[in-house]
Short mmCIF file of C-alpha atoms in Angstrom, two decimals:
data_model
loop_
_atom_site.label_atom_id
_atom_site.label_comp_id
_atom_site.label_asym_id
_atom_site.label_seq_id
_atom_site.Cartn_x
_atom_site.Cartn_y
_atom_site.Cartn_z
CA UNK A 898 43.90 39.16 -32.83
CA UNK A 899 41.83 42.32 -33.08
CA UNK A 900 38.33 41.77 -34.44
CA UNK A 901 38.17 38.12 -33.44
CA UNK A 902 36.24 36.80 -30.49
CA UNK A 903 37.06 33.41 -28.98
CA UNK A 904 34.76 31.49 -26.67
CA UNK A 905 36.41 32.55 -23.40
CA UNK A 906 37.53 35.94 -24.70
CA UNK A 907 33.98 36.56 -25.90
CA UNK A 908 32.60 36.00 -22.43
CA UNK A 909 35.25 38.18 -20.83
CA UNK A 910 35.24 41.05 -23.29
CA UNK A 911 31.49 41.07 -23.78
CA UNK A 912 30.95 41.42 -20.07
CA UNK A 913 33.67 43.92 -19.30
CA UNK A 914 36.19 42.00 -18.32
CA UNK A 915 24.57 26.65 -1.91
CA UNK A 916 23.71 25.77 0.50
CA UNK A 917 26.21 22.97 1.04
CA UNK A 918 25.54 19.49 2.24
CA UNK A 919 25.47 19.22 6.02
CA UNK A 920 27.56 17.06 8.28
CA UNK A 921 25.77 14.09 9.61
CA UNK A 922 25.46 14.24 13.38
CA UNK A 923 28.69 13.73 15.27
CA UNK A 924 27.29 13.46 18.79
CA UNK A 925 27.69 10.14 20.54
CA UNK A 926 24.38 8.63 21.53
CA UNK A 927 24.31 5.09 22.88
CA UNK A 928 21.03 3.39 23.55
CA UNK A 929 20.16 -0.31 23.72
CA UNK A 930 20.20 -1.92 20.26
CA UNK A 931 21.10 1.42 18.64
CA UNK A 932 23.90 1.98 16.14
CA UNK A 933 26.79 3.80 17.79
CA UNK A 934 27.47 7.16 16.18
CA UNK A 935 31.10 8.31 16.32
CA UNK A 936 32.29 11.02 18.63
CA UNK A 937 34.11 14.18 17.54
CA UNK A 938 36.63 13.54 14.75
CA UNK A 939 40.26 13.19 15.82
CA UNK A 940 41.72 15.66 13.37
CA UNK A 941 45.16 15.58 14.99
CA UNK A 942 45.37 11.84 14.37
CA UNK A 943 44.50 12.33 10.72
CA UNK A 944 47.05 15.14 10.32
CA UNK A 945 49.77 12.86 11.66
CA UNK A 946 49.07 10.25 8.99
CA UNK A 947 49.18 12.51 5.95
CA UNK A 948 51.97 13.17 3.49
CA UNK A 949 50.20 16.42 2.71
CA UNK A 950 48.49 18.93 4.98
CA UNK A 951 45.31 19.21 7.02
CA UNK A 952 43.98 22.76 6.97
CA UNK A 953 41.32 23.66 9.54
CA UNK A 954 39.25 26.86 9.81
CA UNK A 955 41.68 28.01 12.52
CA UNK A 956 44.70 27.51 10.22
CA UNK A 957 46.38 30.55 8.68
CA UNK A 958 46.05 29.17 5.15
CA UNK A 959 42.37 28.25 5.38
CA UNK A 960 41.00 31.16 3.31
CA UNK A 961 43.38 30.39 0.45
CA UNK A 962 42.91 26.63 0.67
CA UNK A 963 39.14 26.85 0.24
CA UNK A 964 39.23 29.36 -2.61
CA UNK A 965 37.31 28.43 -5.76
CA UNK A 966 37.19 30.07 -9.20
CA UNK A 967 33.70 31.57 -8.86
CA UNK A 968 34.27 34.15 -6.16
CA UNK A 969 30.54 34.30 -5.44
CA UNK A 970 31.31 31.36 -3.15
CA UNK A 971 34.37 32.78 -1.41
CA UNK A 972 32.39 32.76 1.84
CA UNK A 973 32.04 28.96 1.88
CA UNK A 974 32.89 27.23 5.16
CA UNK A 975 34.12 23.66 4.66
CA UNK A 976 34.91 21.80 7.88
CA UNK A 977 38.46 21.06 6.73
CA UNK A 978 40.67 20.96 3.64
CA UNK A 979 43.00 18.05 2.94
CA UNK A 980 45.84 19.11 0.64
CA UNK A 981 46.61 15.59 -0.58
CA UNK A 982 50.21 14.87 -1.58
CA UNK A 983 49.71 11.21 -2.45
CA UNK A 984 47.02 8.73 -3.41
CA UNK A 985 47.47 7.27 0.08
CA UNK A 986 46.38 10.67 1.47
CA UNK A 987 43.18 10.43 -0.55
CA UNK A 988 42.49 6.96 0.80
CA UNK A 989 43.15 8.04 4.39
CA UNK A 990 40.97 11.11 4.02
CA UNK A 991 38.10 9.10 2.53
CA UNK A 992 38.36 6.49 5.29
CA UNK A 993 38.37 9.23 7.94
CA UNK A 994 35.33 10.91 6.40
CA UNK A 995 33.51 7.58 6.24
CA UNK A 996 34.28 6.71 9.85
CA UNK A 997 33.20 10.13 11.06
CA UNK A 998 30.25 10.53 8.70
CA UNK A 999 31.57 13.71 7.07
CA UNK A 1000 30.56 14.63 3.53
CA UNK A 1001 33.34 15.03 0.95
CA UNK A 1002 33.88 17.74 -1.65
CA UNK A 1003 36.31 16.89 -4.45
CA UNK A 1004 38.60 19.74 -5.53
CA UNK A 1005 40.66 19.60 -8.72
CA UNK A 1006 40.49 22.77 -10.81
CA UNK A 1007 37.94 24.40 -8.51
CA UNK A 1008 35.82 25.70 -11.39
CA UNK A 1009 32.41 24.42 -10.32
CA UNK A 1010 29.80 27.02 -11.23
CA UNK A 1011 28.13 26.49 -7.84
CA UNK A 1012 31.28 26.33 -5.72
CA UNK A 1013 30.94 22.57 -5.25
CA UNK A 1014 34.71 22.21 -4.85
CA UNK A 1015 34.40 23.60 -1.31
CA UNK A 1016 30.89 23.03 -0.01
CA UNK A 1017 29.90 24.17 3.46
CA UNK A 1018 30.41 21.65 6.27
CA UNK A 1019 32.28 19.12 4.12
CA UNK A 1020 35.83 17.82 4.04
CA UNK A 1021 37.46 19.18 0.90
CA UNK A 1022 40.00 16.77 -0.62
CA UNK A 1023 42.24 18.97 -2.76
CA UNK A 1024 43.87 16.91 -5.51
CA UNK A 1025 46.20 19.55 -6.94
CA UNK A 1026 49.21 18.21 -5.06
CA UNK A 1027 49.04 14.64 -6.36
CA UNK A 1028 52.31 13.58 -8.00
CA UNK A 1029 52.71 12.82 -11.67
CA UNK A 1030 52.59 14.83 -14.85
CA UNK A 1031 51.39 14.47 -18.41
CA UNK A 1032 52.53 10.92 -19.20
CA UNK A 1033 52.30 10.34 -22.96
CA UNK A 1034 52.50 6.80 -24.30
CA UNK A 1035 52.80 7.47 -28.02
CA UNK A 1036 53.06 3.76 -28.80
CA UNK A 1037 49.62 3.09 -27.35
CA UNK A 1038 48.27 6.46 -28.39
CA UNK A 1039 47.20 7.39 -24.84
CA UNK A 1040 48.01 9.98 -22.20
CA UNK A 1041 47.65 9.63 -18.42
CA UNK A 1042 47.29 12.67 -16.15
CA UNK A 1043 46.54 13.47 -12.50
CA UNK A 1044 42.98 14.76 -12.01
CA UNK A 1045 43.80 18.39 -11.26
CA UNK A 1046 46.13 18.90 -14.22
CA UNK A 1047 44.96 22.10 -15.88
CA UNK A 1048 43.70 21.97 -19.43
CA UNK A 1049 46.35 24.27 -20.86
CA UNK A 1050 49.17 22.06 -19.54
CA UNK A 1051 47.60 18.91 -20.96
CA UNK A 1052 47.00 20.38 -24.40
CA UNK A 1053 50.32 22.21 -24.67
CA UNK A 1054 52.38 19.14 -23.77
CA UNK A 1055 50.36 16.94 -26.12
CA UNK A 1056 50.70 19.45 -28.95
CA UNK A 1057 54.48 19.29 -28.64
CA UNK A 1058 54.15 15.62 -29.61
CA UNK A 1059 51.65 16.29 -32.39
CA UNK A 1060 48.74 15.00 -30.30
CA UNK A 1061 45.56 16.28 -28.68
CA UNK A 1062 42.48 15.26 -26.72
CA UNK A 1063 39.00 16.76 -27.18
CA UNK A 1064 38.42 19.30 -24.46
CA UNK A 1065 36.93 22.59 -23.38
CA UNK A 1066 38.41 26.08 -23.43
CA UNK A 1067 39.16 27.44 -19.94
CA UNK A 1068 42.95 27.15 -19.40
CA UNK A 1069 42.87 26.52 -15.66
CA UNK A 1070 39.99 24.05 -15.45
CA UNK A 1071 41.01 20.67 -14.02
CA UNK A 1072 40.83 17.82 -16.49
CA UNK A 1073 38.87 15.61 -14.06
CA UNK A 1074 35.96 17.99 -13.60
CA UNK A 1075 35.77 18.68 -17.31
CA UNK A 1076 35.78 14.97 -18.17
CA UNK A 1077 33.38 13.78 -15.49
CA UNK A 1078 30.76 16.25 -16.69
CA UNK A 1079 31.19 15.37 -20.36
CA UNK A 1080 33.59 17.90 -21.86
CA UNK A 1081 32.06 19.97 -24.66
CA UNK A 1082 34.44 22.02 -26.81
CA UNK A 1083 35.82 22.94 -30.20
CA UNK A 1084 36.87 19.36 -31.06
CA UNK A 1085 33.49 17.81 -30.27
CA UNK A 1086 32.18 17.33 -33.81
CA UNK A 1087 35.46 15.76 -34.94
CA UNK A 1088 36.50 13.72 -31.86
CA UNK A 1089 33.52 13.70 -29.48
CA UNK A 1090 33.39 14.83 -25.87
CA UNK A 1091 36.35 14.66 -23.49
CA UNK A 1092 34.64 11.79 -21.66
CA UNK A 1093 34.37 9.89 -24.96
CA UNK A 1094 38.16 9.78 -25.16
CA UNK A 1095 38.48 8.41 -21.62
CA UNK A 1096 40.06 4.95 -21.62
CA UNK A 1097 40.23 4.37 -17.87
CA UNK A 1098 40.24 6.18 -14.53
CA UNK A 1099 41.75 5.25 -11.18
CA UNK A 1100 39.70 6.28 -8.19
CA UNK A 1101 39.17 5.80 -4.48
CA UNK A 1102 35.64 4.58 -3.81
CA UNK A 1103 33.73 5.79 -0.76
CA UNK A 1104 34.51 2.50 1.01
CA UNK A 1105 38.23 3.24 0.63
CA UNK A 1106 38.89 0.69 -2.12
CA UNK A 1107 41.31 1.77 -4.86
CA UNK A 1108 40.05 0.64 -8.29
CA UNK A 1109 40.61 1.30 -11.97
CA UNK A 1110 37.43 1.65 -13.99
CA UNK A 1111 37.32 0.97 -17.73
CA UNK A 1112 35.10 -0.68 -20.31
CA UNK A 1113 36.53 -4.03 -19.18
CA UNK A 1114 36.62 -3.58 -15.40
CA UNK A 1115 34.09 -1.84 -13.16
CA UNK A 1116 32.24 -0.89 -16.31
CA UNK A 1117 29.33 0.44 -14.28
CA UNK A 1118 31.61 2.96 -12.54
CA UNK A 1119 33.21 3.77 -15.90
CA UNK A 1120 29.77 4.47 -17.35
CA UNK A 1121 28.93 6.82 -14.46
CA UNK A 1122 32.25 8.68 -14.71
CA UNK A 1123 31.57 9.61 -18.33
CA UNK A 1124 29.19 12.51 -17.90
CA UNK A 1125 27.66 11.94 -14.46
CA UNK A 1126 29.41 14.96 -13.01
CA UNK A 1127 32.30 15.49 -10.62
CA UNK A 1128 32.25 14.41 -6.99
CA UNK A 1129 29.43 11.89 -7.34
CA UNK A 1130 30.90 8.37 -7.31
CA UNK A 1131 34.42 8.54 -5.85
CA UNK A 1132 37.70 10.44 -5.76
CA UNK A 1133 39.40 10.15 -9.16
CA UNK A 1134 43.20 10.08 -8.83
CA UNK A 1135 44.26 9.66 -12.49
CA UNK A 1136 42.73 9.54 -15.96
CA UNK A 1137 43.92 7.92 -19.18
CA UNK A 1138 42.73 9.25 -22.54
CA UNK A 1139 42.93 8.13 -26.13
CA UNK A 1140 44.75 10.81 -28.16
CA UNK A 1141 44.15 12.22 -31.64
CA UNK A 1142 46.50 13.82 -34.16
CA UNK A 1143 46.92 17.55 -33.60
CA UNK A 1144 46.25 19.64 -36.70
CA UNK A 1145 46.28 23.24 -37.78
CA UNK A 1146 42.85 24.85 -37.99
CA UNK A 1147 41.39 27.89 -39.65
CA UNK A 1148 39.31 30.06 -37.32
CA UNK A 1149 36.64 32.20 -38.97
CA UNK A 1150 34.82 34.97 -37.10
CA UNK A 1151 31.68 36.42 -38.67
CA UNK A 1152 29.42 39.11 -37.22
CA UNK A 1153 25.75 39.73 -37.95
CA UNK A 1154 23.16 42.31 -36.90
CA UNK A 1155 21.38 41.31 -33.70
CA UNK A 1156 18.02 41.47 -35.46
CA UNK A 1157 19.20 38.56 -37.61
CA UNK A 1158 20.25 36.41 -34.63
CA UNK A 1159 17.38 33.89 -34.79
CA UNK A 1160 17.85 33.40 -38.53
CA UNK A 1161 21.59 33.01 -38.00
CA UNK A 1162 21.08 30.31 -35.37
CA UNK A 1163 18.68 28.28 -37.47
CA UNK A 1164 20.76 28.58 -40.63
CA UNK A 1165 24.02 27.84 -38.81
CA UNK A 1166 22.55 24.79 -37.08
CA UNK A 1167 20.95 23.28 -40.17
CA UNK A 1168 24.07 23.80 -42.28
CA UNK A 1169 26.51 22.57 -39.62
CA UNK A 1170 24.50 19.42 -38.85
CA UNK A 1171 25.10 18.25 -42.42
CA UNK A 1172 28.67 19.57 -42.71
CA UNK A 1173 31.86 17.52 -42.55
CA UNK A 1174 32.86 16.58 -39.01
CA UNK A 1175 36.15 18.44 -39.19
CA UNK A 1176 34.11 21.66 -39.16
CA UNK A 1177 32.96 23.04 -35.82
CA UNK A 1178 31.09 26.18 -34.85
CA UNK A 1179 29.28 28.19 -32.21
CA UNK A 1180 27.01 31.23 -32.07
CA UNK A 1181 27.52 33.95 -29.45
CA UNK A 1182 24.94 36.58 -28.50
CA UNK A 1183 25.84 39.54 -26.27
CA UNK A 1184 23.57 42.24 -24.88
CA UNK A 1185 23.82 45.04 -22.37
CA UNK A 1186 26.92 47.04 -23.33
CA UNK A 1187 25.62 48.82 -26.39
CA UNK A 1188 24.00 47.37 -29.50
CA UNK A 1189 23.50 43.63 -29.24
CA UNK A 1190 25.99 41.46 -31.11
CA UNK A 1191 25.64 38.13 -32.91
CA UNK A 1192 28.87 36.33 -33.75
CA UNK A 1193 29.48 33.00 -35.49
CA UNK A 1194 32.85 31.31 -34.97
CA UNK A 1195 33.88 28.39 -37.17
CA UNK A 1196 36.90 26.07 -36.92
CA UNK A 1197 37.80 24.32 -40.18
CA UNK A 1198 40.66 22.39 -41.79
CA UNK A 1199 43.60 24.68 -42.62
CA UNK A 1200 43.21 26.70 -45.79
CA UNK A 1201 39.46 26.13 -46.03
CA UNK A 1202 38.07 28.76 -43.66
CA UNK A 1203 37.01 31.33 -46.23
CA UNK A 1204 35.41 28.79 -48.55
CA UNK A 1205 33.61 27.02 -45.69
CA UNK A 1206 32.28 30.33 -44.41
CA UNK A 1207 31.09 31.10 -47.92
CA UNK A 1208 29.34 27.74 -48.06
CA UNK A 1209 27.54 28.50 -44.80
CA UNK A 1210 26.41 31.91 -45.99
CA UNK A 1211 25.23 30.52 -49.33
CA UNK A 1212 23.36 27.65 -47.71
CA UNK A 1213 21.60 29.91 -45.24
CA UNK A 1214 21.01 32.97 -47.43
CA UNK A 1215 22.78 35.16 -44.88
CA UNK A 1216 25.15 38.07 -45.32
CA UNK A 1217 27.80 38.78 -42.66
CA UNK A 1218 28.55 42.31 -41.52
CA UNK A 1219 32.20 41.32 -41.22
CA UNK A 1220 34.34 38.21 -41.60
CA UNK A 1221 37.93 37.33 -40.74
CA UNK A 1222 39.93 34.13 -41.16
CA UNK A 1223 43.20 33.04 -39.54
CA UNK A 1224 45.19 29.80 -39.73
CA UNK A 1225 46.44 28.64 -36.32
CA UNK A 1226 48.67 25.77 -35.24
CA UNK A 1227 47.44 23.59 -32.38
CA UNK A 1228 48.98 25.62 -29.57
CA UNK A 1229 47.77 28.89 -31.11
CA UNK A 1230 44.32 27.35 -31.53
CA UNK A 1231 44.26 26.25 -27.88
CA UNK A 1232 45.36 29.65 -26.64
CA UNK A 1233 42.90 31.46 -28.89
CA UNK A 1234 39.93 29.62 -27.45
CA UNK A 1235 41.28 29.99 -23.91
CA UNK A 1236 40.89 33.75 -24.20
CA UNK A 1237 44.27 34.88 -22.83
CA UNK A 1238 45.67 35.36 -19.34
CA UNK A 1239 42.55 37.13 -18.08
CA UNK A 1240 40.69 33.81 -18.33
CA UNK A 1241 42.91 32.51 -15.53
CA UNK A 1242 41.73 35.10 -12.99
CA UNK A 1243 38.95 34.04 -10.56
CA UNK A 1244 35.80 36.10 -10.86
CA UNK A 1245 32.20 36.26 -9.69
CA UNK A 1246 29.60 35.17 -12.21
CA UNK A 1247 26.07 33.85 -12.60
CA UNK A 1248 25.65 31.13 -15.21
CA UNK A 1249 23.59 28.16 -16.29
CA UNK A 1250 22.50 26.23 -19.35
CA UNK A 1251 19.73 24.71 -21.42
CA UNK A 1252 19.90 21.82 -23.87
CA UNK A 1253 17.84 22.64 -26.95
CA UNK A 1254 16.14 19.52 -28.25
CA UNK A 1255 15.43 20.80 -31.77
CA UNK A 1256 16.63 24.07 -33.26
CA UNK A 1257 13.28 25.17 -34.64
CA UNK A 1258 12.32 28.75 -35.49
CA UNK A 1259 10.47 28.92 -32.18
CA UNK A 1260 13.52 27.65 -30.29
CA UNK A 1261 15.84 30.20 -31.90
CA UNK A 1262 13.33 32.98 -31.26
CA UNK A 1263 13.12 31.96 -27.60
CA UNK A 1264 16.91 32.21 -27.15
CA UNK A 1265 16.83 35.71 -28.63
CA UNK A 1266 13.86 36.60 -26.44
CA UNK A 1267 15.77 35.45 -23.36
CA UNK A 1268 18.66 37.73 -24.27
CA UNK A 1269 16.34 40.63 -25.04
CA UNK A 1270 14.95 40.36 -21.51
CA UNK A 1271 18.33 41.15 -19.98
CA UNK A 1272 18.09 44.32 -17.80
CA UNK A 1273 20.36 46.80 -19.59
CA UNK A 1274 21.25 48.63 -16.38
CA UNK A 1275 22.71 45.45 -14.84
CA UNK A 1276 25.78 45.26 -17.11
CA UNK A 1277 26.22 42.67 -19.84
CA UNK A 1278 25.21 39.08 -20.51
CA UNK A 1279 25.95 36.49 -23.14
CA UNK A 1280 24.58 33.26 -24.57
CA UNK A 1281 26.99 30.74 -26.11
CA UNK A 1282 25.27 28.23 -28.42
CA UNK A 1283 27.29 25.08 -29.24
CA UNK A 1284 26.29 22.26 -31.56
CA UNK A 1285 25.81 18.69 -30.29
CA UNK A 1286 26.12 17.22 -33.79
CA UNK A 1287 28.89 15.12 -35.32
CA UNK A 1288 30.91 12.67 -33.23
CA UNK A 1289 28.94 13.53 -30.07
CA UNK A 1290 26.16 11.38 -31.48
CA UNK A 1291 28.32 8.34 -32.20
CA UNK A 1292 27.65 6.98 -28.71
CA UNK A 1293 24.17 5.86 -27.78
CA UNK A 1294 22.52 8.19 -25.24
CA UNK A 1295 22.41 5.24 -22.83
CA UNK A 1296 26.05 4.35 -23.53
CA UNK A 1297 27.43 6.82 -20.98
CA UNK A 1298 25.99 8.96 -18.21
CA UNK A 1299 26.06 12.01 -20.52
CA UNK A 1300 22.59 11.82 -22.10
CA UNK A 1301 22.43 14.63 -24.68
CA UNK A 1302 23.55 12.88 -27.86
CA UNK A 1303 20.45 13.29 -30.01
CA UNK A 1304 19.76 16.94 -29.23
CA UNK A 1305 20.56 20.09 -31.21
CA UNK A 1306 22.64 22.39 -29.05
CA UNK A 1307 23.80 23.52 -25.63
CA UNK A 1308 23.11 27.12 -24.63
CA UNK A 1309 25.28 28.55 -21.88
CA UNK A 1310 23.87 31.64 -20.15
CA UNK A 1311 26.59 33.76 -18.55
CA UNK A 1312 27.00 37.12 -16.85
CA UNK A 1313 29.55 38.65 -14.52
CA UNK A 1314 26.86 40.90 -13.10
CA UNK A 1315 25.97 39.22 -9.81
CA UNK A 1316 23.02 41.29 -8.58
CA UNK A 1317 19.59 39.83 -7.88
CA UNK A 1318 18.69 41.05 -11.37
CA UNK A 1319 21.22 38.62 -12.85
CA UNK A 1320 19.77 35.64 -11.01
CA UNK A 1321 16.25 36.74 -11.93
CA UNK A 1322 17.30 36.98 -15.59
CA UNK A 1323 18.74 33.47 -15.53
CA UNK A 1324 15.42 32.18 -14.22
CA UNK A 1325 13.54 34.10 -16.90
CA UNK A 1326 15.88 32.75 -19.59
CA UNK A 1327 14.96 29.20 -18.60
CA UNK A 1328 11.28 30.13 -18.77
CA UNK A 1329 11.74 31.72 -22.19
CA UNK A 1330 13.20 28.53 -23.71
CA UNK A 1331 11.17 26.08 -21.62
CA UNK A 1332 9.26 24.63 -24.56
CA UNK A 1333 12.50 23.93 -26.46
CA UNK A 1334 14.71 22.86 -23.53
CA UNK A 1335 15.07 19.22 -22.48
CA UNK A 1336 17.51 19.80 -19.60
CA UNK A 1337 20.92 21.27 -18.80
CA UNK A 1338 24.64 20.52 -19.13
CA UNK A 1339 26.00 19.22 -15.83
CA UNK A 1340 29.27 21.14 -16.20
CA UNK A 1341 27.17 24.32 -16.03
CA UNK A 1342 25.11 23.49 -12.91
CA UNK A 1343 22.84 25.80 -10.95
CA UNK A 1344 22.02 25.93 -7.26
CA UNK A 1345 18.89 24.03 -6.34
CA UNK A 1346 18.62 22.07 -9.57
CA UNK A 1347 17.83 18.36 -9.32
CA UNK A 1348 20.21 15.87 -10.90
CA UNK A 1349 17.36 14.80 -13.19
CA UNK A 1350 17.72 18.05 -15.12
CA UNK A 1351 21.27 17.10 -16.15
CA UNK A 1352 21.05 13.34 -16.57
CA UNK A 1353 17.54 13.03 -17.99
CA UNK A 1354 16.77 9.43 -19.00
CA UNK A 1355 20.06 8.21 -17.47
CA UNK A 1356 19.19 9.34 -13.94
CA UNK A 1357 17.80 6.04 -12.69
CA UNK A 1358 20.82 4.01 -13.73
CA UNK A 1359 23.22 6.64 -12.41
CA UNK A 1360 21.50 6.78 -9.03
CA UNK A 1361 21.54 2.99 -8.76
CA UNK A 1362 25.31 2.96 -9.36
CA UNK A 1363 25.88 5.83 -6.96
CA UNK A 1364 23.83 4.16 -4.24
CA UNK A 1365 25.66 0.86 -4.74
CA UNK A 1366 29.08 2.43 -4.20
CA UNK A 1367 28.13 5.27 -1.85
CA UNK A 1368 25.05 4.18 0.11
CA UNK A 1369 25.77 6.67 2.90
CA UNK A 1370 25.94 9.61 0.49
CA UNK A 1371 29.52 10.50 1.41
CA UNK A 1372 30.30 12.20 -1.90
CA UNK A 1373 28.73 15.64 -2.32
CA UNK A 1374 28.43 17.43 -5.66
CA UNK A 1375 26.13 20.30 -4.72
CA UNK A 1376 23.39 18.97 -7.02
CA UNK A 1377 20.32 17.36 -5.50
CA UNK A 1378 19.44 13.74 -6.27
#
């Protein structure tokens, strides 16, 4: 696949390769007319009730049990980890946390950018051991999966049946986290976000009740689960998705001089917004490891890649430095955008996002300016620009918690340099695009950001739902309210 750069491979190759929520007080204090606060948690009693395991800081497997994908947060110190082996374990753990006023971190794939799968001083409920597999009901056209099922497994098993669901690119990300934050990926223009394909979800609410949320039952919870972010409303134990036919796709990779990057972005966006929905694309910018690079990647119906790329170039008046087209079946397409085995390896990174309201000349220039400000001595950095056009806009912005359905694009800022310079650059990137940005993508969260930045006009409704079902604030997502 020499000469081609996928989304995940681009990040890896281009780059060379929280304060957590606190425990509520646990000291017993009894005064006249006062509410009794529980004493120290009886962890031994909980351990005896579980089908799975209770892992405490003193346990030999603690360091491994609390590991998350972003190794910047390997020093996190959750109070305990519950390796759940059944839905009953999840219910017992939630009830125990409620009784003892302990915050909960939900752990499926563990890919939270801010390490929210194992926040300090919380009980981590690890869902990777829940039973069940990829259950395909071809007659109904749906698939049901446990929450921590990794994306590669879901897509590979569906592809064997000629089916797919819209999803992201990282092979080891858990399907629950991806879905609950929205789920932006290379099928978005054709099929919408991952959360748009969600038919129903079973979950344990903070009061311990087991419910199934759908458009017909607990529709308020269902609304919140579609884009409100992971770990905010309850512990999801299974998800059911509507499936789509799997198809071959052409993948076209075009490179351009970095000095043309702003023109490329504007031309690409304007052309793609009017293009057929079975065409998808992104723009990647990399700086810091030599001359800057601008790459456009398109996914098109099979056999049309070269002609579609020619249409884009003609419509925008651009000339590519290089261009390559390949036809891939569904599994090859999935693996291409996953970026290979290296994408499975945990790493330290600094990342964030901006949602660009309109892709004007000023907006494109500001993205390029943000990349130009990267300190060359710090390593490498990239910006991945993905369109929000097509089927993403079929749902009203108020129709799900994910609010960005009338905007132009998502920009992901990413670097595996983790010095102070990297964090400073991320801050400066936000400043550079401030006039064009309307918020951020909740699946790319940043420490200290308020929830308002990710939910925008849907914040008030989301908070009302969250408060209704979790008035004590048991669920912790690492993002402020």
